[in-house]
Short mmCIF file of C-alpha atoms in Angstrom, two decimals:
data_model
loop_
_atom_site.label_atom_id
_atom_site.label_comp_id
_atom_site.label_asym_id
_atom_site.label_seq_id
_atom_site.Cartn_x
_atom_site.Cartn_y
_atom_site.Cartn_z
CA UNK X 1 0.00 0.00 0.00
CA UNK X 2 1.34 3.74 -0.79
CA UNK X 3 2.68 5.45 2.23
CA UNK X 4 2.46 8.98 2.99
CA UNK X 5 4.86 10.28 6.43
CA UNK X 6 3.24 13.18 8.57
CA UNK X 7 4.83 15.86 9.08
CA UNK X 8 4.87 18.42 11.74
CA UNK X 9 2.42 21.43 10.86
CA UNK X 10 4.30 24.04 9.99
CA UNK X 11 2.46 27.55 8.36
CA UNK X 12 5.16 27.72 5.77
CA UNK X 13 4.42 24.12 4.37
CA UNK X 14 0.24 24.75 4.96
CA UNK X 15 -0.10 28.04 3.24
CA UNK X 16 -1.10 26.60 -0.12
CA UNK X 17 -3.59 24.73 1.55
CA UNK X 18 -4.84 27.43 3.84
CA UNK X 19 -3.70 28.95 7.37
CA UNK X 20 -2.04 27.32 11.04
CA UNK X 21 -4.31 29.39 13.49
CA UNK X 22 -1.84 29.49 16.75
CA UNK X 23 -0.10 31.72 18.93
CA UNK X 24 3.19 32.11 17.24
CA UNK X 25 5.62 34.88 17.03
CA UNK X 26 5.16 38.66 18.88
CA UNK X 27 1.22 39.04 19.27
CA UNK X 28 -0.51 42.11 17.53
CA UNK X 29 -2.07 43.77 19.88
CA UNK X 30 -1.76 43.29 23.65
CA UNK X 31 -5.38 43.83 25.47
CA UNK X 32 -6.81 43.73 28.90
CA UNK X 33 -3.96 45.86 30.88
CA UNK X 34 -1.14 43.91 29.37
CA UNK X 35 -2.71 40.69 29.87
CA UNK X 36 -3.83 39.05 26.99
CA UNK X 37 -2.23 38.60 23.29
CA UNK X 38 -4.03 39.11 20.12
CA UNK X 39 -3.12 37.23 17.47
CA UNK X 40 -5.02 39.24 15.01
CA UNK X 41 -7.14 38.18 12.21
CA UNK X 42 -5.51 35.24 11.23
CA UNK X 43 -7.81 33.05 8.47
CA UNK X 44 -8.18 33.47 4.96
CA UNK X 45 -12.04 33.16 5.19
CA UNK X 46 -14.26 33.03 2.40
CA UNK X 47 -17.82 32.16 2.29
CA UNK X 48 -19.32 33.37 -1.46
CA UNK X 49 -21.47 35.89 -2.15
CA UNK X 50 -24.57 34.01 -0.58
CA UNK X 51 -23.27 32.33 2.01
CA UNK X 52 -22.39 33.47 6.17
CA UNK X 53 -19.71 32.00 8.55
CA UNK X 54 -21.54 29.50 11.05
CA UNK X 55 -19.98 28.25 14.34
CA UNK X 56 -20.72 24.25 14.52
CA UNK X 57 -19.46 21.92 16.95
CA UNK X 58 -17.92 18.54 15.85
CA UNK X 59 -17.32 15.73 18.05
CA UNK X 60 -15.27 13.06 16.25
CA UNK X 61 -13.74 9.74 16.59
CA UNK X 62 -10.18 9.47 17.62
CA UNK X 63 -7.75 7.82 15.06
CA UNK X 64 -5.09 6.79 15.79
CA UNK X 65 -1.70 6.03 13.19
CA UNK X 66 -0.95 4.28 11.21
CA UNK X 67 -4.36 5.60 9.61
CA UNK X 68 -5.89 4.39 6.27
CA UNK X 69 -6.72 7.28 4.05
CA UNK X 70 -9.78 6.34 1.13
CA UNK X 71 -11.15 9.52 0.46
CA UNK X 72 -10.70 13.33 0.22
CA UNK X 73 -13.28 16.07 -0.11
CA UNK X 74 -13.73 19.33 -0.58
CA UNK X 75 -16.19 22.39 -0.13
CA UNK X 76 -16.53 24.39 -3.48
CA UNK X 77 -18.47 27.76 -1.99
CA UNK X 78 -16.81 28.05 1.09
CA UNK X 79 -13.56 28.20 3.71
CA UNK X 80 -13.45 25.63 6.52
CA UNK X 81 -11.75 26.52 9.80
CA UNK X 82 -11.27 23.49 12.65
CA UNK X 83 -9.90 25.11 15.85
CA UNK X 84 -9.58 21.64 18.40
CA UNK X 85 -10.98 22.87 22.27
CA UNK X 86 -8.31 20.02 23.65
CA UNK X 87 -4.23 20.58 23.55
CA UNK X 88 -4.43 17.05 21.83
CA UNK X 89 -2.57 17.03 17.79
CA UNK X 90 -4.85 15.72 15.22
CA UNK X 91 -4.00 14.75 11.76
CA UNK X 92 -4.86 16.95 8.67
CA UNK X 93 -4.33 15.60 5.42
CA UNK X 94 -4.66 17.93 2.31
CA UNK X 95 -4.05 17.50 -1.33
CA UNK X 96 -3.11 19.93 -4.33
CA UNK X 97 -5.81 19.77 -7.51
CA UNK X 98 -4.75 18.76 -11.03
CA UNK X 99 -7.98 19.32 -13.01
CA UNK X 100 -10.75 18.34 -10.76
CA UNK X 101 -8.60 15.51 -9.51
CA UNK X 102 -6.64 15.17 -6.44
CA UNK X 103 -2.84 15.15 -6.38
CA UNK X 104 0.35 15.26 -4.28
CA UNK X 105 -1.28 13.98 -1.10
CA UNK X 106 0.54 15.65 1.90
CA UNK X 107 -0.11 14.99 5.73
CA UNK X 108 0.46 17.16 8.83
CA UNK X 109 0.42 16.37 12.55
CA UNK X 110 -0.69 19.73 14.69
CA UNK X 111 1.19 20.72 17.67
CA UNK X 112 -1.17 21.31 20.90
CA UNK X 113 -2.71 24.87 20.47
CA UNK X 114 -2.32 24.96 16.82
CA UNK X 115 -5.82 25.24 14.66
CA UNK X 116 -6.27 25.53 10.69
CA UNK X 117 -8.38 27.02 7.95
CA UNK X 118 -8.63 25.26 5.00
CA UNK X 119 -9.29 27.87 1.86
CA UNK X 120 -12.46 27.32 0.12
CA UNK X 121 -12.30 24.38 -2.41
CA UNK X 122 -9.31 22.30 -1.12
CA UNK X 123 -9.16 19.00 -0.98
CA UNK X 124 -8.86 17.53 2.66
CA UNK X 125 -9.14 14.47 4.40
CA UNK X 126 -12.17 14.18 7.04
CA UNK X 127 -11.56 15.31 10.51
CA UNK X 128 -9.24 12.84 12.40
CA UNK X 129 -8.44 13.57 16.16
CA UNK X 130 -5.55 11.80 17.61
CA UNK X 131 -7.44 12.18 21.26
CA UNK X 132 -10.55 11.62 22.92
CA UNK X 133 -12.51 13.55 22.98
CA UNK X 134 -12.29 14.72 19.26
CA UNK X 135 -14.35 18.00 20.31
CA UNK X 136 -13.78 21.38 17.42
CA UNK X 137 -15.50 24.00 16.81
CA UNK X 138 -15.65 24.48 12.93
CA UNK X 139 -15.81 27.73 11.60
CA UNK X 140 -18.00 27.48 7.99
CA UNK X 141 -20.01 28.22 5.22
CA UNK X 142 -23.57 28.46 5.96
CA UNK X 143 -25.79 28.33 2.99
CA UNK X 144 -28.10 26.55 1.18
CA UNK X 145 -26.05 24.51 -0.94
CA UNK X 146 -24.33 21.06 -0.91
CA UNK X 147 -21.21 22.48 -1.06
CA UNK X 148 -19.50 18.81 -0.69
CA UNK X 149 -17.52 16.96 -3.45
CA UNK X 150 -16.16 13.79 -2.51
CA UNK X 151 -13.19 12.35 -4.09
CA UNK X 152 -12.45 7.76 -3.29
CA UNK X 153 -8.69 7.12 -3.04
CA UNK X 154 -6.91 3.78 -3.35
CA UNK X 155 -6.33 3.03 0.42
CA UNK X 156 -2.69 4.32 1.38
CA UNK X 157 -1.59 4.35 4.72
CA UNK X 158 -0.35 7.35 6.84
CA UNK X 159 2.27 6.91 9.10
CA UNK X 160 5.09 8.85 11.26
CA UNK X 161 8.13 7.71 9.96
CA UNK J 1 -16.41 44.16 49.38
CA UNK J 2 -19.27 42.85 47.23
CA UNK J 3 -19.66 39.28 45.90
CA UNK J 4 -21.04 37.47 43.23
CA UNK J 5 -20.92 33.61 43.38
CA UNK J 6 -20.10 31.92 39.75
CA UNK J 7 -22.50 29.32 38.70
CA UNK J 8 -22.08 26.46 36.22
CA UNK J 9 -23.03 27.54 32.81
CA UNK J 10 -25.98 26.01 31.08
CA UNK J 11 -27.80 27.45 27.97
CA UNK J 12 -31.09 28.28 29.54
CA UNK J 13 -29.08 30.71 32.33
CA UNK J 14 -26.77 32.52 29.63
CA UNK J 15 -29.08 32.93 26.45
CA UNK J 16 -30.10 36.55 27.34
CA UNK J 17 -26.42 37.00 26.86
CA UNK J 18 -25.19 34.75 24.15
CA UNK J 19 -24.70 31.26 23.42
CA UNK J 20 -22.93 28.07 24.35
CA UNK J 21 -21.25 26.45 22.60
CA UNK J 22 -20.53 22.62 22.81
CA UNK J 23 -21.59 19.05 21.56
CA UNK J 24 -24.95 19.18 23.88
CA UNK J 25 -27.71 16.74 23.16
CA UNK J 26 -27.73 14.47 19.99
CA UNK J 27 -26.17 16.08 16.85
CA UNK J 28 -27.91 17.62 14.02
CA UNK J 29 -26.22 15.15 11.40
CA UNK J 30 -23.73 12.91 11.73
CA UNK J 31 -20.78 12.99 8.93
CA UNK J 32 -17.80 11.30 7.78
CA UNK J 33 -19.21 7.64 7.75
CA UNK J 34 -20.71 8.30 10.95
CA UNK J 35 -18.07 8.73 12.72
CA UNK J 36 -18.39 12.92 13.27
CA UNK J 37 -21.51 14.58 15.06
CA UNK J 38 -22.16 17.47 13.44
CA UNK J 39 -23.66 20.39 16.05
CA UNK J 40 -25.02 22.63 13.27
CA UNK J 41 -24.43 26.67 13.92
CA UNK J 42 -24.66 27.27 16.99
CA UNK J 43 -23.84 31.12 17.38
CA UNK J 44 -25.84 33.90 17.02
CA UNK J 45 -23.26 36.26 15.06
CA UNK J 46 -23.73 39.88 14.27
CA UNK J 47 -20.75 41.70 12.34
CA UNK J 48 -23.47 44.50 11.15
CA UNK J 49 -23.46 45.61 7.60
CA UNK J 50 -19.90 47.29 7.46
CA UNK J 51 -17.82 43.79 9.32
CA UNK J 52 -17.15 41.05 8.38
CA UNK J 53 -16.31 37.15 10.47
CA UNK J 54 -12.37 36.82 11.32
CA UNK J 55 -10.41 34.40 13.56
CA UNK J 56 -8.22 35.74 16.24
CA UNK J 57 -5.74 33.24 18.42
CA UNK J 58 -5.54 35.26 22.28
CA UNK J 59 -3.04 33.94 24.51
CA UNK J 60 -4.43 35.54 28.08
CA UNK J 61 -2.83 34.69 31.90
CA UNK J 62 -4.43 32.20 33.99
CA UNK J 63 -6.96 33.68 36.74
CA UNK J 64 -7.51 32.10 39.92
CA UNK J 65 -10.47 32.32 41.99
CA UNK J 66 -11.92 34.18 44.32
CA UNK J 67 -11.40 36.88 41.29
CA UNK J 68 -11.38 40.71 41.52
CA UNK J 69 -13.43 42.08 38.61
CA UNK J 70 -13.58 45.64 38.67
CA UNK J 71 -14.41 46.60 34.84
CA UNK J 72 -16.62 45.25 32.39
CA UNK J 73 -16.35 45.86 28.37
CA UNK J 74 -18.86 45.71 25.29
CA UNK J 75 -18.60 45.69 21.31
CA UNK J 76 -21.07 47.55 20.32
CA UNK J 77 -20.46 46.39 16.42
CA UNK J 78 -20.31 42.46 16.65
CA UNK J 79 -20.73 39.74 18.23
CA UNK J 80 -17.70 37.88 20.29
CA UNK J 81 -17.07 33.94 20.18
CA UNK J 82 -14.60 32.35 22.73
CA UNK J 83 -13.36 28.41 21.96
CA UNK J 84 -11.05 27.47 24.53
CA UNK J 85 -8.65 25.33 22.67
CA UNK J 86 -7.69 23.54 25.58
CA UNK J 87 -9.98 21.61 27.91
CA UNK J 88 -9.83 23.84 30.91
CA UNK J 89 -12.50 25.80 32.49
CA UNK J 90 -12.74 29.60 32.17
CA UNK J 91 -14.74 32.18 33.97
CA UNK J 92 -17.44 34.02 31.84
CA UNK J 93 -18.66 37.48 33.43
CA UNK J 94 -22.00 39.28 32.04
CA UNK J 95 -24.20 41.48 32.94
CA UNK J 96 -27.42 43.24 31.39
CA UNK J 97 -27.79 47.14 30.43
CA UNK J 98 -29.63 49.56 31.99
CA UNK J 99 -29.54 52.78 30.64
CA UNK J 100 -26.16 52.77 28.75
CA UNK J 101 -24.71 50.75 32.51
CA UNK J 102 -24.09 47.43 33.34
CA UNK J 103 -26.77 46.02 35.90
CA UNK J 104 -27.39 42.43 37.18
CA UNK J 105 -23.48 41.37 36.90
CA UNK J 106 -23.36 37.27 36.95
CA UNK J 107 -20.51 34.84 37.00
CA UNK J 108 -20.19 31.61 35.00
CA UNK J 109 -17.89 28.79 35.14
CA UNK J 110 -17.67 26.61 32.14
CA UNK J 111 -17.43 23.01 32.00
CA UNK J 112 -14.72 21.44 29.93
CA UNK J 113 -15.44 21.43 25.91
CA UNK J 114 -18.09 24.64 26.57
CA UNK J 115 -17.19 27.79 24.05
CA UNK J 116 -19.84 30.57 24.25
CA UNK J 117 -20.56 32.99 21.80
CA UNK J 118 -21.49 37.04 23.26
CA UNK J 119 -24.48 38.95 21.45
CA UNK J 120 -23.36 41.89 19.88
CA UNK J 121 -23.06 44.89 22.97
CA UNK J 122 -23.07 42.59 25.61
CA UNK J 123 -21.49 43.76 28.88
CA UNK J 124 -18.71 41.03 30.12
CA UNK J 125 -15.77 40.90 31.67
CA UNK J 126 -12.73 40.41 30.41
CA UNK J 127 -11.36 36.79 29.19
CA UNK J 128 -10.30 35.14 32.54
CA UNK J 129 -8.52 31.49 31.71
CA UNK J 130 -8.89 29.19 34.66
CA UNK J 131 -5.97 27.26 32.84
CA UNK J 132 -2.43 27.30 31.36
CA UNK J 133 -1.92 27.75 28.58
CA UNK J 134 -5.05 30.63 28.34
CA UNK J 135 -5.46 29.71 24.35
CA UNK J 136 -8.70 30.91 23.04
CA UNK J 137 -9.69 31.36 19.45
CA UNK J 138 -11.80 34.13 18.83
CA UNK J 139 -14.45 34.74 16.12
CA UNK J 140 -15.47 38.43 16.43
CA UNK J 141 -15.61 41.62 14.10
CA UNK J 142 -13.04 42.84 12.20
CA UNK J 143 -13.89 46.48 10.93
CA UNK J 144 -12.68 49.85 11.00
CA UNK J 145 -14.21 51.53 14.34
CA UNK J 146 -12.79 50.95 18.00
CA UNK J 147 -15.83 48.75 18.83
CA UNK J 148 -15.41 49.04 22.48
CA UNK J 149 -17.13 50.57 25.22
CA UNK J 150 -15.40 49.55 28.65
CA UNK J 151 -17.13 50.81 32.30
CA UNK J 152 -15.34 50.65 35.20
CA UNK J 153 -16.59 48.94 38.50
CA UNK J 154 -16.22 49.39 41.86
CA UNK J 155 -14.35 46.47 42.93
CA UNK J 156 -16.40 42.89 43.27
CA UNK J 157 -15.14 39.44 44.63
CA UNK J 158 -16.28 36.69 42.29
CA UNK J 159 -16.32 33.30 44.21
CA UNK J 160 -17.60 29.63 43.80
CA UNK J 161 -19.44 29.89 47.23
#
């Protein structure tokens, strides 16, 4: 079976794919008598002309590695932002697009406090916690469209090393 | 000095002032082979007709309790979400308006995996980790006005009992 090896998240390595939402580097602003960072403004959001952002919870099933990978999807009219509410990592597997297809499957493993946005229309794997519980809060599109498009993989396994 | 006791927060006590967020009750659609509960949009958000929806990271110190509060803040432009992105409580301070002043101050304690979302011009206090790391991210206006009204208090004790 084809192997793919996780790699730490890094936002260098993500940007094509979308943004790391963590605390890293000087914060922007400091608020609340000196007390509090802001890490300002830090997704690439995008939800269409007729679409609004939506706060959902998911509550997911922990994986755990090595992890079988069959499918990727993606959402055509709008961004997708999973911030975890535990300090456990989780997995996020993306993919670049060659013509409607999937290609050059890449796979991350998120340090504790580090979230991500995926930019509207890229190709992802499904949400994959490495801990229990698997609890996010998803920042998306609200509309009134599917705005799904699955894409079945051979199986290939993703590992560490 | 005047005290407030915190209680546990539930929906039903904090919907005047915003909304909880967490994987309450059965989802509204389960995902990903089943193996995802889906907790469809949960927030009321408000960015008015000149915001928009943007994703902050703050980093804020740990507070302990009992806990001096002795100012409360409002946005009077948008709406403010809080996801804890670790699994430790925090202390959530609101209070209603009277006449342009904050009246009826109450103290919450959340439970672990509980984000809450403010209505827009809500008074609260200021974001009080009961954890370290205090990593929160935060889903509020971004716009071109100061959207903040703060009003300070004379000093309260907030306690558990």
């Amino acid at each position: 079976m084809k192997q793919i090896v996780a790699q730490p998240l890094t936002q260098d390595a993500f940007a094509p794919f979308g943004d790391v939402l963590h605390a890293s580097g000087s914060p922007d602003k400091m608020i609340n008598q000196g007390l509090c960072g802001r890490h300002h403004d830090k997704a690439r959001m995008d939800f269409g002309p007729d679409g609004r952002a939506g706060i959902s919870i998911f509550n997911a099933e922990k994986r755990t590695l090595p992890y079988t990978l069959d499918l990727v999807e993606r959402h055509p009219d709008g961004s997708q932002a999973f911030i975890p509410m535990s300090l456990d990592p989780f997995l996020v597997i993306v993919a670049e697009d060659d013509g409607g297809k999937p290609s050059n499957i890449q796979a991350f493993i998120t340090s504790p406090g580090q979230g991500i946005n995926l930019l509207r229309n890229t190709w992802h794997g499904v949400l994959t916690p490495l801990g229990s519980p698997g609890l996010f809060a998803v920042i998306d599109r609200i509309g009134d469209t599917p705005n799904i498009e699955e894409f079945p993989l051979e199986p290939m396994l993703v590992t560490t090393e």
